[in-house]
PDB file of C-alpha atoms in Angstrom:
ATOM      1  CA  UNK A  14     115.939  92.963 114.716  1.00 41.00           C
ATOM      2  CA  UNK A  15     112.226  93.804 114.577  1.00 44.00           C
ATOM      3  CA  UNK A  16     111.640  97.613 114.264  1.00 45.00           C
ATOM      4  CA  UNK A  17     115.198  98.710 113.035  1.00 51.00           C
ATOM      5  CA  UNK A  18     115.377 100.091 110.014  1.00 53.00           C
ATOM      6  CA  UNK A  19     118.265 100.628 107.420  1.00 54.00           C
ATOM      7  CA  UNK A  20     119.608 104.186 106.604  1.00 54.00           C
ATOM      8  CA  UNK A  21     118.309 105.784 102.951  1.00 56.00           C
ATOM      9  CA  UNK A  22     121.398 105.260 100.837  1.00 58.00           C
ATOM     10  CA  UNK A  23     123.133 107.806  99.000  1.00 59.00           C
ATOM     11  CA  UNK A  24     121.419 108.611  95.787  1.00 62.00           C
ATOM     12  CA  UNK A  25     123.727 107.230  92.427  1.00 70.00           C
ATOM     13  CA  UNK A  26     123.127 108.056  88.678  1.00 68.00           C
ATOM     14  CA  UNK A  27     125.579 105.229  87.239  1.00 71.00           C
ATOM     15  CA  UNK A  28     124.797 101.614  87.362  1.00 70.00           C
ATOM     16  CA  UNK A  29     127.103  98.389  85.550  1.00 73.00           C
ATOM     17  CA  UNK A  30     125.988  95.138  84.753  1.00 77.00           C
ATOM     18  CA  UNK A  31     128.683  92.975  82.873  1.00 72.00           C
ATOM     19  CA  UNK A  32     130.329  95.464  81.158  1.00 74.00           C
ATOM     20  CA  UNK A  33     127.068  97.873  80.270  1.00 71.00           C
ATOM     21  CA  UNK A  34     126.780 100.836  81.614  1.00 76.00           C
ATOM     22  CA  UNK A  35     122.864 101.856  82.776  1.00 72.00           C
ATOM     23  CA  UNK A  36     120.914 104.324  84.428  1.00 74.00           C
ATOM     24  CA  UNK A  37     119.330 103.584  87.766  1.00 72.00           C
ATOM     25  CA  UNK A  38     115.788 104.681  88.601  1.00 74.00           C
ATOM     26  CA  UNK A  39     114.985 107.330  91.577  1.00 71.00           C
ATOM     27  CA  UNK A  40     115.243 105.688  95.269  1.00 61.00           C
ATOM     28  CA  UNK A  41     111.930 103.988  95.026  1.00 54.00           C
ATOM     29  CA  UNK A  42     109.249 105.996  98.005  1.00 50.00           C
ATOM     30  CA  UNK A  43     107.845 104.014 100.440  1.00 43.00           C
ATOM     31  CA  UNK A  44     105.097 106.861 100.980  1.00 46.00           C
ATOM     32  CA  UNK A  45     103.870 104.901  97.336  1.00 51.00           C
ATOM     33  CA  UNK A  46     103.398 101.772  99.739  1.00 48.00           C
ATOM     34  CA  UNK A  47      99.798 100.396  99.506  1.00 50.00           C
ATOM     35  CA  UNK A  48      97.442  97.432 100.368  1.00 48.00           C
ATOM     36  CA  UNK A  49      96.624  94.595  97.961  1.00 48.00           C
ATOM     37  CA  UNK A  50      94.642  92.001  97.502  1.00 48.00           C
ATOM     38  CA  UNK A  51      92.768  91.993 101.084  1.00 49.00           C
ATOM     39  CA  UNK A  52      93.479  91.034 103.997  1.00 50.00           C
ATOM     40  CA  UNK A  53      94.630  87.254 103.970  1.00 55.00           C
ATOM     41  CA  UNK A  54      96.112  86.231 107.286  1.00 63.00           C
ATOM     42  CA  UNK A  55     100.378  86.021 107.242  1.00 60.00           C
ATOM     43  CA  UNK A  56      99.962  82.296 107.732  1.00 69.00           C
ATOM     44  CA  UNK A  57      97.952  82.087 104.103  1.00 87.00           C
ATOM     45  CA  UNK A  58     100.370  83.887 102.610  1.00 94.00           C
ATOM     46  CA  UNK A  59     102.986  82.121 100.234  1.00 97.00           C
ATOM     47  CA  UNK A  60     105.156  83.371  97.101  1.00 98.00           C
ATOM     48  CA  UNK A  61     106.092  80.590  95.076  1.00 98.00           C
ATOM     49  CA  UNK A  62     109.046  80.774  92.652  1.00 98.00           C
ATOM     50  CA  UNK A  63     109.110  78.373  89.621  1.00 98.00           C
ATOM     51  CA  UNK A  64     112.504  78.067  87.691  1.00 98.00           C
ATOM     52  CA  UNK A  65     111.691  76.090  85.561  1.00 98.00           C
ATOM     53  CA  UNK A  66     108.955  77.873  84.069  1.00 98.00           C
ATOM     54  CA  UNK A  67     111.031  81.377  84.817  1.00 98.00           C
ATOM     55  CA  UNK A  68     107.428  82.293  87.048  1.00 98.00           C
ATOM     56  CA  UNK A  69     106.614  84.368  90.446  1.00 98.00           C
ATOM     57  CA  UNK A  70     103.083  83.094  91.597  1.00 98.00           C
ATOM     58  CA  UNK A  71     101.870  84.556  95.029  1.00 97.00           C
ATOM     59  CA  UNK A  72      98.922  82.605  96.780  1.00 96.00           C
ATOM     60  CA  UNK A  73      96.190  83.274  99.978  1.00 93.00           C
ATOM     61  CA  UNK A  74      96.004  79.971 100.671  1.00 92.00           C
ATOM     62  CA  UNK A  75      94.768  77.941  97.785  1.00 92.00           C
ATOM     63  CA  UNK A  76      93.805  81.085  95.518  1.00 94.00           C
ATOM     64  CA  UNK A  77      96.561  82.488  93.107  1.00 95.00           C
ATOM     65  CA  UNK A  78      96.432  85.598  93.186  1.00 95.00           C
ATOM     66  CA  UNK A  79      99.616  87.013  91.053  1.00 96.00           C
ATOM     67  CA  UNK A  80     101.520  85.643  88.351  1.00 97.00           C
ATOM     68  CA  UNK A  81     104.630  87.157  87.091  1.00 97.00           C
ATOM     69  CA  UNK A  82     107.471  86.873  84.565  1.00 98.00           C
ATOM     70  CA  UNK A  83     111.102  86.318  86.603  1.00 98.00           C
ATOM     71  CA  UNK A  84     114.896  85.408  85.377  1.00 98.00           C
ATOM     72  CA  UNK A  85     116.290  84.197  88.264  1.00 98.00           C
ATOM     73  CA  UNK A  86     120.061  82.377  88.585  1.00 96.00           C
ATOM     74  CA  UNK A  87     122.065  82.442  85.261  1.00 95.00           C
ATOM     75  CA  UNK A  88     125.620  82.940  86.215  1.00 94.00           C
ATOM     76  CA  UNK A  89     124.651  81.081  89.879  1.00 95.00           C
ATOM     77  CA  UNK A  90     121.979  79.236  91.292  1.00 97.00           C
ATOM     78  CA  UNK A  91     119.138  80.388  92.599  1.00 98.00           C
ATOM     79  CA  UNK A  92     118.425  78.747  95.883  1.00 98.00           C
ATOM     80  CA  UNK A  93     115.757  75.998  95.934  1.00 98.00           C
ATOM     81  CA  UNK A  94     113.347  74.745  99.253  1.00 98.00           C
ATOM     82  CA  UNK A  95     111.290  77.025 101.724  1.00 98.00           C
ATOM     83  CA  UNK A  96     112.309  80.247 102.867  1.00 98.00           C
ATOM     84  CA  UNK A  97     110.849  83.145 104.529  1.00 97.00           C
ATOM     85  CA  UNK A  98     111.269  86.540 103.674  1.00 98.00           C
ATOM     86  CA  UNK A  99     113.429  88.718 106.855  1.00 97.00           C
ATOM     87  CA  UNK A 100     114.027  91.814 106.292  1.00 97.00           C
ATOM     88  CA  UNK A 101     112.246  94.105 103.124  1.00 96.00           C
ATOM     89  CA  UNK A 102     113.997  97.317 101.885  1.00 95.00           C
ATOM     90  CA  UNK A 103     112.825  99.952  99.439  1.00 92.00           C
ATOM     91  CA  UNK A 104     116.174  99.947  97.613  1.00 91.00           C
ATOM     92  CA  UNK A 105     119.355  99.407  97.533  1.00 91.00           C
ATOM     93  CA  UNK A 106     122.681  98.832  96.068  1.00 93.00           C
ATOM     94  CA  UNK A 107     124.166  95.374  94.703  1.00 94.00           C
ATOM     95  CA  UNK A 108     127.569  94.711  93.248  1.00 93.00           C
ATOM     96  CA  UNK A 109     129.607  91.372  92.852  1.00 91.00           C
ATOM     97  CA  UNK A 110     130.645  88.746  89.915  1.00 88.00           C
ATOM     98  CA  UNK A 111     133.930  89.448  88.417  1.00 89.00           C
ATOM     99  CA  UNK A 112     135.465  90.219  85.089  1.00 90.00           C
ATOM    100  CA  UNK A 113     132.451  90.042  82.229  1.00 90.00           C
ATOM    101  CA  UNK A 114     129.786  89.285  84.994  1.00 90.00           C
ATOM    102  CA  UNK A 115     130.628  91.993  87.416  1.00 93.00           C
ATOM    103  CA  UNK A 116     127.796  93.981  87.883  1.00 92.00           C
ATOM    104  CA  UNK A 117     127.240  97.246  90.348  1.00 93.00           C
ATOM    105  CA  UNK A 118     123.626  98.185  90.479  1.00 94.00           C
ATOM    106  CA  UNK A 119     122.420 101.258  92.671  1.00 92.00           C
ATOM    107  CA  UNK A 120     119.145 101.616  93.300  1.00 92.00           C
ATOM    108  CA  UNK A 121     117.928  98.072  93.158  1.00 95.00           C
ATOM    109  CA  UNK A 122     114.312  98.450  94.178  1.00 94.00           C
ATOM    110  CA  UNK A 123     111.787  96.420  96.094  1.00 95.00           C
ATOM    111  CA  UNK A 124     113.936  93.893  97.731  1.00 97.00           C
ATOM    112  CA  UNK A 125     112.851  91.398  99.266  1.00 98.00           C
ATOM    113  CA  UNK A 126     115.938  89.302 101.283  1.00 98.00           C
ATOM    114  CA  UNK A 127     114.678  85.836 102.296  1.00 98.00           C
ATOM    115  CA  UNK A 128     116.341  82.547 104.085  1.00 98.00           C
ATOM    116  CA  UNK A 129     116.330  79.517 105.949  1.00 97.00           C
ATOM    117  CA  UNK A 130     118.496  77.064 107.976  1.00 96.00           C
ATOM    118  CA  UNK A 131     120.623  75.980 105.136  1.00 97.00           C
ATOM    119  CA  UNK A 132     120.664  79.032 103.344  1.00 97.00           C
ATOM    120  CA  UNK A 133     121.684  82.164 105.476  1.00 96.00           C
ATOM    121  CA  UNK A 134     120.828  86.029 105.384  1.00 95.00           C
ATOM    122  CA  UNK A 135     124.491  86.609 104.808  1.00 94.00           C
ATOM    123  CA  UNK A 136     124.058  85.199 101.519  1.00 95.00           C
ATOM    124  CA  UNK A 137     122.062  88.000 100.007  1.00 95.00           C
ATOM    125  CA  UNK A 138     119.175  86.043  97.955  1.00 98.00           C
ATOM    126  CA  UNK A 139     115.777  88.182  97.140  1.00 98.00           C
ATOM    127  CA  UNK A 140     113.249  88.984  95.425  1.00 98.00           C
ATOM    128  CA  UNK A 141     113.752  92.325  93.781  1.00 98.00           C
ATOM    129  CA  UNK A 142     112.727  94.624  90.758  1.00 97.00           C
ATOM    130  CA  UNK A 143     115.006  95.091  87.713  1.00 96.00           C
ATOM    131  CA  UNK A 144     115.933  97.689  85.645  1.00 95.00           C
ATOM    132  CA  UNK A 145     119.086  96.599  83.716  1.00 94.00           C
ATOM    133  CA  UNK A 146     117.672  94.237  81.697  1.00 95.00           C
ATOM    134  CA  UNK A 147     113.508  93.424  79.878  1.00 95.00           C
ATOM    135  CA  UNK A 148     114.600  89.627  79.430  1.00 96.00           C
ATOM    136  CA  UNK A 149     111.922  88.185  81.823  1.00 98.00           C
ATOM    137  CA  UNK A 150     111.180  84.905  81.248  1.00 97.00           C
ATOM    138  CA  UNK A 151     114.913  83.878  81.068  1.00 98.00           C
ATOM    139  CA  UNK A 152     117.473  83.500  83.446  1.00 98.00           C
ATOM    140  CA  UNK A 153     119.361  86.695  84.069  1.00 96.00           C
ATOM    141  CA  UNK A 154     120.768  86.712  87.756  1.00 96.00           C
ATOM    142  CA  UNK A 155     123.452  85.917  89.663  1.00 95.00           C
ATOM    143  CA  UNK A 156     121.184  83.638  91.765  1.00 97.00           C
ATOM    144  CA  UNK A 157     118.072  86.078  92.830  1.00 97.00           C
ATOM    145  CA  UNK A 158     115.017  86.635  91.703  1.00 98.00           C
ATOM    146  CA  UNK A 159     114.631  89.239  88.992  1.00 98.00           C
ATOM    147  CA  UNK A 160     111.089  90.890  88.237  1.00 98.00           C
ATOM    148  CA  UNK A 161     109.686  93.826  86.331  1.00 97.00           C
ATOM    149  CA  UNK A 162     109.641  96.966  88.536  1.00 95.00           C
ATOM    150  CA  UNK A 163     106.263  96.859  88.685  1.00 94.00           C
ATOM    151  CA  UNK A 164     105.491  93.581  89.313  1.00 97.00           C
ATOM    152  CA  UNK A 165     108.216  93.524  92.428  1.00 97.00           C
ATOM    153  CA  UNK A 166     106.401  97.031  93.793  1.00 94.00           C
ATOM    154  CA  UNK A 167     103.107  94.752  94.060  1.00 95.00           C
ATOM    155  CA  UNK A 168     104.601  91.645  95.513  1.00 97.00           C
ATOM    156  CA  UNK A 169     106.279  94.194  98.016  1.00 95.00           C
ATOM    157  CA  UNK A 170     103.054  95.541  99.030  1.00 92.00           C
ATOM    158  CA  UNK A 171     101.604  92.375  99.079  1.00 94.00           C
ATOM    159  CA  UNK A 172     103.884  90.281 101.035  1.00 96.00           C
ATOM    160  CA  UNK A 173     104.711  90.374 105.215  1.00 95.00           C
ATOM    161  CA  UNK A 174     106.182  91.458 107.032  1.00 94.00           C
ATOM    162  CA  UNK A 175     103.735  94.824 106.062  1.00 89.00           C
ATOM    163  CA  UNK A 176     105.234  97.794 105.828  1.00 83.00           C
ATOM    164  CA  UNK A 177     103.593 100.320 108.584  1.00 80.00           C
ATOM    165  CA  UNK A 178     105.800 102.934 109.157  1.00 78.00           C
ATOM    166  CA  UNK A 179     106.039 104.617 105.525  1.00 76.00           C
ATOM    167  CA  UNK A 180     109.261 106.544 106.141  1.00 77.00           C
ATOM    168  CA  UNK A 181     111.158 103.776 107.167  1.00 80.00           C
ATOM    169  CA  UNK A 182     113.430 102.179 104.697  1.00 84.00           C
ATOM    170  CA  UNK A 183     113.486  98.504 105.809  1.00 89.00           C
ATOM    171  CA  UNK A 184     111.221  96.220 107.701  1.00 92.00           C
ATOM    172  CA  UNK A 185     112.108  93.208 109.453  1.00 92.00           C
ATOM    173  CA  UNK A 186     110.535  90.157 110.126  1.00 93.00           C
ATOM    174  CA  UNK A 187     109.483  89.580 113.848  1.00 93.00           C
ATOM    175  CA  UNK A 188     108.288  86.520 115.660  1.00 91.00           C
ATOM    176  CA  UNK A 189     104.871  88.882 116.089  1.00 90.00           C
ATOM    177  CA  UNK A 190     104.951  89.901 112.313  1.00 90.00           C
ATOM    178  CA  UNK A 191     106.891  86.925 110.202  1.00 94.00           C
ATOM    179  CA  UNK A 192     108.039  86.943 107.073  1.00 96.00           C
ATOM    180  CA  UNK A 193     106.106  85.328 103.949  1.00 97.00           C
ATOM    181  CA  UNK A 194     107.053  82.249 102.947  1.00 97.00           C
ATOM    182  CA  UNK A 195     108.998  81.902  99.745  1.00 98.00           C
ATOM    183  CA  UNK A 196     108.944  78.384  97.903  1.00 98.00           C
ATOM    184  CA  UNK A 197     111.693  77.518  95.532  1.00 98.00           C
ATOM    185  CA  UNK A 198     111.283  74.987  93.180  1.00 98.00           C
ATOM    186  CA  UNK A 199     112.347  73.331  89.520  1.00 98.00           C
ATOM    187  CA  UNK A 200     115.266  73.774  87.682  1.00 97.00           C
ATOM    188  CA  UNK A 201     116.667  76.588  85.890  1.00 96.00           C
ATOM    189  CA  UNK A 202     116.538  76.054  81.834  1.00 95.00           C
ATOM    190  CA  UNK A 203     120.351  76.507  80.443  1.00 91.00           C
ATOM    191  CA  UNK A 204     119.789  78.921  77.769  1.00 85.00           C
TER     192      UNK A 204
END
């Protein structure tokens, strides 16, 4: 899969998430792409997700060097164990749950799809910014990982594989340029 790239969606103005309707954001740029936080080797690299603390830590190596808010699987489970990340896209659209938790959110931007052996692509868990709800710190997700806009634009930049063709709209993991590994861990608080 290394160098395709998925198509720039269709740009929506409507967005639904159980039962409220919201505004999406623009299609996020990837000419706003930048470097961060040197130039650790992809090996160093981990993001580390803590549910039970509702907390997004990214590390070179030893060294933490982000720290952000999250709400990650309310109405299912986020995923727990190691992962690496596969493919990143600068936005896109998500829709599922049913009757009060249906949700159809254009627009979605940052993502960040990762998986292993147990847990496949197919199954659509990320990392991703959020801009239907400011309730970080809590679970709010259908079983990703929610983050401020903001916050998910940095890890973006931050994590492999790097982004370094800036009109594409996806990158994928390659054997030559892997993914960053995700680490799931804790339990998610029942609120």
């Amino acid at each position: 899969m290394a160098g395709k790239s998925l198509p720039k969606p269709p740009e929506e103005t409507q967005a639904e998430f159980h039962g409220m309707t919201v505004s999406p954001p623009a299609l996020a740029s990837l000419s706003q792409v930048r470097r961060v936080l040197g130039t650790t080797s992809p090996e160093e690299k981990r993001i580390e997700v803590d549910l039970t603390h509702q907390r997004v830590y990214a590390f070179n190596g030893n060294q933490k060097v982000l720290d952000f808010p999250t709400s990650t699987g309310k109405w299912a489970p986020t995923p727990t164990g190691e992962f690496r990340i596969w493919v990143k896209v600068k936005s896109q659209k998500m829709s599922g749950g049913s009757g009060s938790t249906y949700y159809y959110l254009p627009n979605v931007p940052w993502v960040m799809f990762f998986s292993n052996n147990e847990v496949a692509a197919a199954r659509g868990f990320s990392l991703h910014g959020t801009y239907w709800h400011n309730n970080f710190g809590h679970p709010m997700s259908h079983g990703c990982v929610n983050m401020k806009i903001a916050d998910a634009k940095v890890l973006y930049d931050w994590a492999n594989p790097p982004v370094v063709d800036e009109k594409a709209w996806s990158v994928h993991a390659s054997e030559e340029t892997p993914g960053t590994k995700v680490v799931i861990y804790g339990v998610t608080p029942e609120e």
